[in-house]
Amino acid sequence: MPSLVNPEVEMAVKGFILDQEKMAEVVERMTKEMKMGLAKDTHPRAVIKCFVTYVQDLPTGKERGKYLALDLGGSNFRVLLVTLNSDSDVETISKSFEFPKSLMSGSGKALFDFLAECLSEFCIENGVQDETLPLGFTFSFPCQQQGLSKGILVAWTKGFSCEGVVGKNVVTLLQEAIDRRGDVKINTVAILNDTVGTLMSCAHSHKNCRIGLIVGTGSNACYVEKTVNAECFEGYQTSPKPSMIINCEWGAFGDNGVLEFVRTSYDKVVDRITPNPGRQTFEKCISGMYMGELVRLVVIEMINKDVMFHGDKSQKIQKAWSFNSSYISDIESDPPGEYRSCNKVLNELGIIGSQESDKESLKLICEAVSSRSAKLCACGLVTIINKMNINEVVIGIDGSVYRFHPKYHEMLQFHMRKLLKPGVKFELVVSEDGSGKGAALVAATAVQNKPKI
Ligand code: BGC
C-alpha cells in the first residue's frame, strides 16, 4: 500500500532522524563533557556540571520517622507528609496546589511566600503545625550544592524566571518565607534534585538502583559515583563514605555548540521563544515542555505549504505552545489505521474535516520527535553506564513523557541495547514517588548524619 504521508512531510522530519553513527557520536561527546564537569579544574567551564549532591548514603531500609517534603519543579507544586514506618510500610499524605502561572516569572519573594503559605495550610490541615518536622525540599533546577541543606540556584529552567533567586541559597529563601509567616515550625534539612529523589526512592526497593532519570517537563539524570572521583567535593580523597550521588544536569549538554549536528531548524525556533535562549539545548530536544512545540512548528510549516489540513491557517494550532506534548502520547497510542485519540486531539485544536493522510502525516511527525527524544535519552544513559564501568544496573525513572508515551520505554531499551557493550545488563523501572518517599529518605540521611552536640 502506498504511504499516505505526504512526501513533503517525510522530507521535513528527516532532520530528526538519528542513525547509529550519530548516536555513537553523541555518546562520545557527552562522555567528554561529563568528565569536564566532574573534574575540579575543568568544572567552572563545563556545560554538563555534574554537581555534587552531598547524598552519600543509599537507603538501607532502616530509615524511620515522619518527614515533610516540598516538590517544586514541574507543572505543579506539592506538599507531602511521609512516614517511614518500616522498609515496606511508607505512608504518604500529599496535596497538590495549583501553581499560578504568574508566579513563574514574578519576584522570588512572591514565589517563596506562596510555597510557605501552601506548606502552612497543609501542616495545619494535617495537625502537625506544632511539631518541628525535618523537611526535604525537592527543588528541580540546577543548583550548586555546598552541603545537604545549602543549594545555590545557578539558572532557572523549564519556563521559570523569577527575579532575585539565581545566585542565592534557596533553602534560606524558603526558611525566611516560613519565618515571615511564623505559624509553622519547619527544619529544612535537605535540598535535593528530583532525579536524586527518584534514584533514592527506587533504591529503597531495588538494591541495584544506581541511576535516576527524569523525562517529564524537563530532563536530567543522576548517578552514584565513587567519592574519589567527585573532585568538586572538598573531602573527596578522605571521605569515609565510598559513594556520592552526582546530579549531572545533562539538560545543558550542547550549550557550547557540540550538539548542532543533531539540531534542526525547528529546535532553533523553539529555543528563541523560551525565556532561556541558548541554554538547556539537550533538554529542549528531549523533554515534554518542548516536544509538542516542535511538532507544532513542523505542522505549521506543512499548513503553510498547503500539504496538511487543506492549508487552513485559521485554527487554534497557529498559537505558540498550543500543541501539548501529551497529544504526542495520545496520537501515538492509536493502533495502525485507527484515529480515535488523534480525532480527539484534532477536535481540541478545532481542526475539522481532516483527511486520513493528514492524520498519518501528523503521526509521523509525532514519531519523529518522540523517537529522537528516546534516542538522545538512551545516549545519555549509556554515557553514564560506560562512565560507571559496571555490568549490571537498575535505572529508576519518572516523568510524564516516560510514563505516558506508549512506546518510550521500549524505544529507550532498544537503543540502549544497541549502544551498550555486549553483556551489560540494565533494567528500567518506574520510580514511584521520588519527591515524597525519595525526599524523606534523603532527609532521613541528613538527620542521621548530623553531628550530635
Ligand atoms: C532541571 C533539572 C531537573 C530536570 C527534570 C531540568 O530543567 O535543570 O534540575 O532535574 O529539569 O525536572
Short mmCIF file of N, CA and C and ligand atoms in Angstrom, two decimals, residues 73 139-142 157-158 193-195 214 218-220 247 249 280 283, ligand 1:
data_model
loop_
_atom_site.label_atom_id
_atom_site.label_comp_id
_atom_site.label_asym_id
_atom_site.label_seq_id
_atom_site.Cartn_x
_atom_site.Cartn_y
_atom_site.Cartn_z
N GLY A 73 9.10 22.12 40.72
CA GLY A 73 9.99 21.95 39.57
C GLY A 73 9.32 21.51 38.30
N PHE A 139 13.81 20.51 44.80
CA PHE A 139 13.84 21.75 44.02
C PHE A 139 14.54 21.38 42.71
N SER A 140 13.77 21.24 41.64
CA SER A 140 14.31 20.59 40.44
C SER A 140 14.85 21.57 39.40
N PHE A 141 15.87 22.26 39.83
CA PHE A 141 16.57 23.22 38.97
C PHE A 141 18.06 23.07 39.26
N PRO A 142 18.91 23.53 38.34
CA PRO A 142 20.34 23.33 38.59
C PRO A 142 20.84 24.13 39.80
N THR A 157 15.20 27.04 34.75
CA THR A 157 14.93 26.26 33.52
C THR A 157 13.41 26.09 33.42
N LYS A 158 12.95 25.37 32.42
CA LYS A 158 11.55 24.96 32.26
C LYS A 158 10.54 26.11 32.35
N ASN A 193 17.59 17.38 44.15
CA ASN A 193 17.07 17.40 42.79
C ASN A 193 16.06 16.26 42.64
N ASP A 194 15.09 16.42 41.72
CA ASP A 194 14.10 15.34 41.53
C ASP A 194 14.74 14.02 41.07
N THR A 195 15.84 14.11 40.32
CA THR A 195 16.50 12.87 39.88
C THR A 195 17.02 12.09 41.09
N ILE A 214 14.84 11.56 34.88
CA ILE A 214 13.55 12.23 34.70
C ILE A 214 13.39 12.57 33.22
N GLY A 218 10.96 18.64 32.14
CA GLY A 218 12.39 18.79 31.84
C GLY A 218 13.04 17.41 31.78
N SER A 219 14.35 17.40 31.58
CA SER A 219 15.04 16.11 31.61
C SER A 219 16.41 16.24 32.25
N ASN A 220 16.76 15.17 32.99
CA ASN A 220 18.03 15.17 33.71
C ASN A 220 18.27 13.78 34.28
N ASN A 247 24.54 14.89 40.47
CA ASN A 247 23.44 15.42 39.66
C ASN A 247 24.05 15.96 38.36
N GLU A 249 22.84 17.25 35.59
CA GLU A 249 22.28 18.42 34.88
C GLU A 249 22.61 18.31 33.39
N GLN A 280 20.08 24.93 27.93
CA GLN A 280 19.33 23.67 28.03
C GLN A 280 19.07 23.06 26.65
N GLU A 283 18.05 19.31 26.76
CA GLU A 283 16.71 19.22 27.33
C GLU A 283 15.65 19.64 26.31
C1 BGC B 1 16.42 20.89 35.65
C2 BGC B 1 16.87 19.69 36.45
C3 BGC B 1 15.72 18.73 36.66
C4 BGC B 1 15.06 18.40 35.33
C5 BGC B 1 13.87 17.47 35.48
C6 BGC B 1 15.72 20.46 34.38
O1 BGC B 1 15.19 21.57 33.73
O2 BGC B 1 17.52 21.71 35.31
O3 BGC B 1 17.39 20.10 37.69
O4 BGC B 1 16.19 17.57 37.26
O5 BGC B 1 14.63 19.58 34.70
O6 BGC B 1 12.88 18.03 36.27
#
